[in-house]
Coordinates of C-alpha atoms in Angstrom, one line a residue:
X1 CA 88.5 292.8 -52.0
X2 CA 88.9 296.1 -51.6
X3 CA 91.5 298.0 -49.0
X4 CA 90.1 299.7 -46.1
X5 CA 91.4 303.2 -45.7
X6 CA 92.2 305.4 -42.7
X7 CA 89.7 308.4 -44.0
X8 CA 87.1 304.8 -43.6
X9 CA 88.5 304.0 -40.2
X10 CA 87.8 308.0 -39.0
X11 CA 84.6 308.4 -40.1
X12 CA 83.1 305.5 -38.2
X13 CA 84.9 306.7 -35.2
X14 CA 83.5 310.2 -36.0
X15 CA 80.5 308.8 -34.1
X16 CA 81.5 307.4 -31.7
X17 CA 80.9 310.3 -28.9
X18 CA 83.7 310.7 -26.2
X19 CA 83.5 310.7 -22.7
X20 CA 82.2 314.1 -22.1
X21 CA 79.3 313.2 -24.5
X22 CA 80.2 316.9 -26.1
X23 CA 81.8 315.5 -29.3
X24 CA 83.5 312.6 -30.7
X25 CA 86.7 310.4 -29.9
X26 CA 88.3 312.0 -33.1
X27 CA 87.4 315.6 -32.4
X28 CA 88.7 315.6 -29.2
X29 CA 91.6 314.0 -30.6
X30 CA 91.4 310.7 -28.7
X31 CA 92.5 308.4 -30.7
X32 CA 96.5 307.6 -32.0
X33 CA 97.7 306.8 -34.9
X34 CA 95.6 304.2 -37.2
X35 CA 97.3 301.5 -38.5
X36 CA 96.0 298.9 -40.7
X37 CA 97.7 295.5 -42.1
X38 CA 95.9 293.1 -44.4
X39 CA 92.7 295.1 -43.3
X40 CA 92.7 294.5 -39.9
X41 CA 92.6 297.6 -37.9
X42 CA 95.3 299.1 -35.1
X43 CA 94.4 301.6 -32.5
X44 CA 94.6 303.1 -29.2
X45 CA 92.1 305.8 -27.8
X46 CA 94.0 308.0 -25.2
X47 CA 92.4 309.0 -21.2
X48 CA 92.8 310.0 -18.5
X49 CA 94.6 307.3 -16.4
X50 CA 91.8 307.6 -13.6
X51 CA 89.0 306.6 -15.6
X52 CA 90.4 304.2 -17.7
X53 CA 88.3 301.2 -16.4
X54 CA 85.2 302.8 -16.1
X55 CA 85.7 303.7 -20.3
X56 CA 86.0 300.0 -21.4
X57 CA 82.7 300.2 -22.7
X58 CA 84.1 303.6 -24.7
X59 CA 86.2 301.1 -26.3
X60 CA 84.3 298.5 -26.7
X61 CA 81.8 300.7 -28.6
X62 CA 85.2 302.1 -31.1
X63 CA 86.2 298.6 -31.4
X64 CA 82.6 297.7 -32.7
X65 CA 81.9 300.7 -35.2
X66 CA 85.5 299.7 -37.0
X67 CA 84.2 296.2 -37.2
X68 CA 81.4 297.4 -38.8
X69 CA 83.1 298.7 -41.7
X70 CA 82.8 297.0 -44.9
X71 CA 86.0 294.8 -45.7
X72 CA 87.8 295.1 -42.1
X73 CA 88.6 291.6 -40.9
X74 CA 89.4 292.3 -37.6
X75 CA 90.5 295.0 -35.1
X76 CA 92.6 296.0 -32.2
X77 CA 91.2 299.1 -29.7
X78 CA 93.1 299.6 -26.4
X79 CA 92.4 302.2 -23.7
X80 CA 95.6 304.6 -23.0
X81 CA 96.2 305.8 -20.3
X82 CA 97.4 308.9 -19.7
X83 CA 97.7 311.5 -17.0
X84 CA 96.7 314.6 -19.0
X85 CA 94.4 313.3 -21.5
X86 CA 90.6 313.9 -21.4
X87 CA 90.9 317.5 -20.0
X88 CA 87.3 318.6 -21.3
X89 CA 86.3 315.8 -18.9
X90 CA 83.8 317.3 -15.9
X91 CA 84.4 314.5 -13.4
X92 CA 86.2 316.5 -10.5
X93 CA 89.5 316.1 -9.5
X94 CA 90.5 313.1 -6.9
X95 CA 91.8 314.9 -3.3
X96 CA 95.2 313.5 -2.8
X97 CA 95.3 310.7 0.4
X98 CA 97.6 309.8 2.6
X99 CA 100.4 307.9 2.5
X100 CA 99.9 305.0 3.6
X101 CA 102.6 303.2 6.2
X102 CA 105.2 300.9 4.2
X103 CA 104.3 297.4 5.9
X104 CA 100.4 298.7 6.7
X105 CA 98.3 295.1 6.7
X106 CA 96.7 295.1 2.9
X107 CA 99.0 297.6 1.4
X108 CA 101.9 297.6 -0.7
X109 CA 104.7 300.4 -1.5
X110 CA 103.8 299.7 -5.1
X111 CA 101.1 298.2 -7.0
X112 CA 102.1 294.5 -8.5
X113 CA 102.4 294.3 -12.7
X114 CA 100.4 291.4 -14.2
X115 CA 102.4 289.0 -14.9
X116 CA 101.7 286.2 -17.8
X117 CA 100.0 283.2 -16.8
X118 CA 101.7 279.9 -17.0
X119 CA 105.3 281.9 -17.8
X120 CA 107.6 281.2 -14.4
X121 CA 109.8 284.6 -15.0
X122 CA 110.6 287.2 -18.1
X123 CA 114.1 288.7 -19.0
X124 CA 114.8 291.3 -21.0
X125 CA 118.1 290.7 -23.5
X126 CA 118.9 294.5 -24.1
X127 CA 121.7 296.6 -25.7
X128 CA 122.9 300.3 -25.4
X129 CA 122.9 300.9 -29.5
X130 CA 122.2 298.5 -32.6
X131 CA 124.7 296.2 -34.7
X132 CA 125.9 294.5 -31.1
X133 CA 124.4 290.9 -32.2
X134 CA 121.1 291.6 -29.8
X135 CA 118.8 289.4 -31.1
X136 CA 121.5 286.8 -32.1
X137 CA 122.0 286.7 -28.8
X138 CA 119.1 286.6 -27.5
X139 CA 117.3 283.4 -30.0
X140 CA 121.1 281.6 -29.0
X141 CA 120.1 282.0 -25.0
X142 CA 116.7 281.5 -25.1
X143 CA 117.5 278.1 -27.2
X144 CA 120.6 277.6 -24.3
X145 CA 118.3 277.6 -22.5
X146 CA 116.0 275.3 -23.7
X147 CA 118.8 273.2 -24.4
X148 CA 119.7 273.2 -20.1
X149 CA 115.8 271.6 -19.6
X150 CA 113.9 274.7 -19.6
X151 CA 110.0 275.7 -21.3
X152 CA 111.6 278.5 -23.2
X153 CA 109.3 281.5 -25.1
X154 CA 110.9 284.5 -27.0
X155 CA 109.0 287.7 -27.5
X156 CA 110.4 290.2 -30.3
X157 CA 109.9 293.3 -28.8
X158 CA 111.5 295.2 -31.6
X159 CA 108.5 296.7 -33.2
X160 CA 110.2 298.7 -35.6
X161 CA 112.8 296.0 -36.9
X162 CA 112.0 292.6 -36.0
X163 CA 114.4 290.4 -36.3
X164 CA 113.4 287.0 -34.4
X165 CA 111.3 285.1 -37.7
X166 CA 114.1 285.3 -40.2
X167 CA 116.6 284.1 -37.0
X168 CA 114.3 281.3 -36.4
X169 CA 113.3 280.6 -40.1
X170 CA 109.7 281.5 -39.2
X171 CA 106.9 282.4 -41.9
X172 CA 103.1 282.8 -41.9
X173 CA 100.6 284.2 -39.8
X174 CA 99.7 283.2 -36.9
X175 CA 96.0 282.0 -35.7
X176 CA 93.6 283.5 -33.7
X177 CA 91.6 281.4 -31.0
X178 CA 89.3 282.1 -28.4
X179 CA 88.7 285.3 -26.7
X180 CA 90.8 287.0 -29.2
X181 CA 94.0 285.4 -28.0
X182 CA 96.9 284.2 -30.3
X183 CA 99.2 280.8 -31.2
X184 CA 102.4 281.6 -30.7
X185 CA 104.4 280.4 -33.8
X186 CA 106.9 277.9 -33.1
X187 CA 110.0 276.3 -34.6
X188 CA 113.6 274.6 -32.8
X189 CA 111.3 274.0 -29.7
X190 CA 110.8 277.7 -29.1
X191 CA 107.7 279.5 -29.1
X192 CA 107.6 282.9 -30.4
X193 CA 105.6 286.1 -31.1
X194 CA 106.7 288.6 -33.4
X195 CA 105.4 291.6 -35.1
X196 CA 107.1 290.6 -38.0
X197 CA 104.3 287.6 -38.5
X198 CA 101.7 290.2 -38.4
X199 CA 103.0 292.6 -41.1
X200 CA 105.0 292.0 -44.2
X201 CA 108.8 292.7 -44.2
X202 CA 108.9 295.8 -46.4
X203 CA 105.9 297.1 -43.9
X204 CA 107.1 300.5 -42.5
X205 CA 106.2 300.9 -38.7
X206 CA 105.5 304.6 -38.1
X207 CA 103.8 304.4 -34.5
X208 CA 103.9 307.0 -31.4
X209 CA 104.2 305.8 -28.3
X210 CA 100.5 304.9 -27.4
X211 CA 100.5 302.5 -30.3
X212 CA 103.9 300.7 -29.9
X213 CA 103.1 300.1 -26.2
X214 CA 99.1 298.3 -27.3
X215 CA 101.3 295.9 -30.0
X216 CA 103.8 295.4 -27.3
X217 CA 101.1 294.2 -24.4
X218 CA 99.0 292.1 -27.0
X219 CA 102.1 290.4 -28.1
X220 CA 102.6 290.0 -24.6
X221 CA 99.7 288.8 -22.8
X222 CA 96.8 287.8 -25.9
X223 CA 99.3 284.8 -26.5
X224 CA 98.9 281.5 -25.8
X225 CA 102.0 281.3 -24.6
X226 CA 101.4 277.6 -22.2
X227 CA 103.4 276.9 -19.5
X228 CA 107.3 277.9 -19.6
X229 CA 109.8 278.7 -17.6
X230 CA 111.4 281.5 -18.9
X231 CA 110.2 284.0 -21.7
X232 CA 113.4 285.7 -23.3
X233 CA 112.0 289.2 -24.6
X234 CA 114.6 290.4 -27.1
X235 CA 114.3 294.3 -26.3
X236 CA 115.0 296.9 -29.8
X237 CA 118.4 298.9 -29.3
X238 CA 118.1 302.0 -26.7
X239 CA 115.7 303.4 -23.8
X240 CA 112.6 304.6 -25.6
X241 CA 109.1 303.4 -25.2
X242 CA 109.2 299.6 -25.6
X243 CA 111.7 299.5 -22.4
X244 CA 109.7 301.8 -20.5
X245 CA 106.6 299.9 -20.9
X246 CA 107.9 296.6 -20.0
X247 CA 109.5 298.3 -16.5
X248 CA 106.3 300.1 -16.1
X249 CA 103.7 297.1 -16.5
X250 CA 105.9 293.9 -16.6
X251 CA 107.2 292.1 -13.3
X252 CA 111.0 291.6 -15.5
X253 CA 112.6 289.2 -13.0
X254 CA 116.4 290.7 -14.9
X255 CA 118.1 291.6 -17.7
X256 CA 121.1 291.1 -19.2
X257 CA 123.2 293.4 -21.1
X258 CA 125.2 292.7 -24.3
X259 CA 127.9 294.5 -25.3
X260 CA 130.6 294.2 -27.9
X261 CA 134.1 295.1 -25.9
X262 CA 135.0 298.9 -27.9
X263 CA 134.6 301.8 -25.9
X264 CA 131.7 303.1 -28.1
X265 CA 129.7 300.1 -27.7
X266 CA 130.0 300.4 -23.8
X267 CA 129.1 304.0 -23.5
X268 CA 125.6 303.4 -24.9
X269 CA 125.7 299.8 -22.5
X270 CA 125.9 302.1 -19.7
X271 CA 122.8 303.9 -20.8
X272 CA 120.7 300.4 -20.6
X273 CA 122.5 299.7 -17.4
X274 CA 121.2 302.8 -15.5
X275 CA 117.9 303.2 -17.2
X276 CA 117.0 299.2 -15.3
X277 CA 118.6 300.0 -12.4
X278 CA 116.6 303.3 -11.9
X279 CA 113.6 301.0 -12.7
X280 CA 114.7 298.9 -10.4
X281 CA 115.0 296.0 -13.0
X282 CA 117.6 293.5 -11.6
X283 CA 120.7 292.8 -13.6
X284 CA 121.8 289.4 -14.5
X285 CA 124.9 290.7 -16.2
X286 CA 126.8 291.2 -19.3
X287 CA 128.0 289.6 -22.1
X288 CA 130.4 290.5 -24.3
X289 CA 129.5 289.7 -28.3
X290 CA 131.7 289.6 -30.8
X291 CA 134.7 289.5 -27.9
X292 CA 137.3 288.1 -30.6
X293 CA 137.8 286.4 -33.6
X294 CA 139.8 283.1 -34.7
X295 CA 140.4 282.7 -38.2
X296 CA 139.8 279.8 -39.7
X297 CA 142.5 278.8 -41.5
X298 CA 145.5 279.9 -39.2
X299 CA 143.5 279.8 -35.5
X300 CA 145.5 282.7 -34.8
X301 CA 142.9 285.2 -32.8
X302 CA 142.6 288.4 -33.0
X303 CA 141.0 291.1 -30.9
X304 CA 139.3 293.6 -34.0
X305 CA 137.1 295.3 -31.5
X306 CA 139.3 295.5 -28.3
X307 CA 138.5 292.9 -25.5
X308 CA 137.7 292.6 -21.9
X309 CA 135.4 295.5 -21.8
X310 CA 132.7 294.7 -21.1
X311 CA 134.1 291.9 -18.4
X312 CA 136.0 295.2 -17.1
X313 CA 132.4 297.1 -16.9
X314 CA 130.4 294.2 -15.1
X315 CA 133.0 294.1 -12.3
X316 CA 133.2 297.5 -12.1
X317 CA 129.5 297.9 -11.2
X318 CA 129.6 295.1 -9.2
X319 CA 127.3 292.5 -12.0
X320 CA 128.0 288.8 -13.0
X321 CA 129.7 288.5 -16.1
X322 CA 128.0 286.2 -18.5
X323 CA 130.7 285.1 -20.9
X324 CA 132.4 285.8 -24.2
X325 CA 131.0 284.8 -27.9
X326 CA 133.3 285.2 -30.6
X327 CA 133.2 286.8 -33.5
X328 CA 132.6 283.7 -36.3
X329 CA 131.6 283.5 -39.6
X330 CA 130.0 280.3 -38.8
X331 CA 127.3 281.9 -36.0
X332 CA 127.0 285.0 -39.1
X333 CA 126.3 282.4 -41.7
X334 CA 123.7 280.2 -39.4
X335 CA 121.7 283.3 -38.2
X336 CA 121.5 284.4 -41.7
X337 CA 119.9 281.1 -42.5
X338 CA 117.7 281.0 -40.0
X339 CA 119.5 278.3 -38.0
X340 CA 120.9 279.6 -34.7
X341 CA 124.0 278.4 -34.3
X342 CA 123.4 276.8 -30.8
X343 CA 120.2 274.5 -32.9
X344 CA 122.1 273.6 -35.6
X345 CA 125.6 272.8 -33.8
X346 CA 125.1 272.4 -30.2
X347 CA 128.1 270.8 -29.4
X348 CA 130.1 273.0 -31.1
X349 CA 132.1 275.9 -29.9
X350 CA 129.9 278.7 -30.2
X351 CA 127.2 276.4 -28.9
X352 CA 128.5 275.6 -25.5
X353 CA 129.9 279.2 -25.0
X354 CA 126.0 279.8 -25.2
X355 CA 124.6 276.9 -23.1
X356 CA 127.4 278.1 -20.5
X357 CA 125.6 281.5 -20.8
X358 CA 122.5 280.3 -20.2
X359 CA 123.6 278.0 -17.2
X360 CA 124.9 281.2 -15.5
X361 CA 121.8 283.1 -15.9
X362 CA 119.8 280.6 -15.0
X363 CA 121.7 280.2 -11.3
X364 CA 121.1 284.4 -11.7
X365 CA 117.5 283.9 -11.7
X366 CA 117.6 281.2 -9.0
X367 CA 119.3 283.5 -7.1
X368 CA 117.0 286.3 -7.1
X369 CA 114.7 288.2 -4.9
X370 CA 111.5 288.6 -5.8
X371 CA 110.3 292.3 -6.3
X372 CA 107.1 294.0 -8.1
X373 CA 108.4 296.2 -10.9
X374 CA 108.2 299.6 -10.2
X375 CA 105.4 302.2 -11.1
X376 CA 106.9 305.2 -13.2
X377 CA 104.6 308.8 -13.8
X378 CA 105.3 311.0 -16.2
X379 CA 104.5 314.6 -14.7

């Protein structure tokens, strides 16, 4: 079968008329970067925020046009709302409405963000920088929560550098069932979804914000997660598109911050903490990863990266300190081989540490105050 090209897709989309009916959606620059994997086509259409629901037929027409291209196996087309998009639209601007009183009947200060059916709580595992062992921590935390009796799934939100397939030793492609819903992959009892299941490991994901948002929300809401107590989201490092999308679109129950003890890592961790606080996502606590090293031959302890920095930071800002995870050869080897330490050696030192952290996270979840996710508006 001949591979589908971006030029073929754009040629098909150039026949789809824009919302003002004066030109096509390609000429109006409404189409995001087109990504093609295994002859499946992914892209988004940028539309005015206040017309997103009205323009659903436009999305459907674009999807039909692409699916009609010879060789296309499937297409995922989403609408991305943009306040500045569609400047050519002839629709008159809406007159500002007076704000309703905070406690007026039938009104709310913020619209609630839709959760995921069957999922009790969604927690983000985040860090301010890469290289602190966040993904390894996320996987072992998820397994730790499972070990204490919770039904758990894990979502790999790192679109550009997905790690979950390797950490859980899962290969292959997820199957699509009815209504475009995807069946998650599974190992060690964890249901999992990752961009790494959809593209080859060597594929470079060269996507801008709208495509990242579309892919993330599809993996979150178009997956048959079933009944879960907790969905753990392994966030990419930093404070970019994925973090803002999660805060804007998803009612996060809280965030767990992972840092190593040294000052450079803590500087970046503070940025992640500040971001979650600004968007009013509760902080469930901080984990100090690679906290210390115990020599396997002598048992001597070495504070390679310093010690106690994350705990001191947690005390300073008034959030729970969830625990110290040592730097061990065992954790590294088992992570590299796709057999996480909590699954491979649950009664070992590291397995017990992760279970203790999971107990503290569960306690923080049980004590949290329910609140709707904030609305973020970009001017």
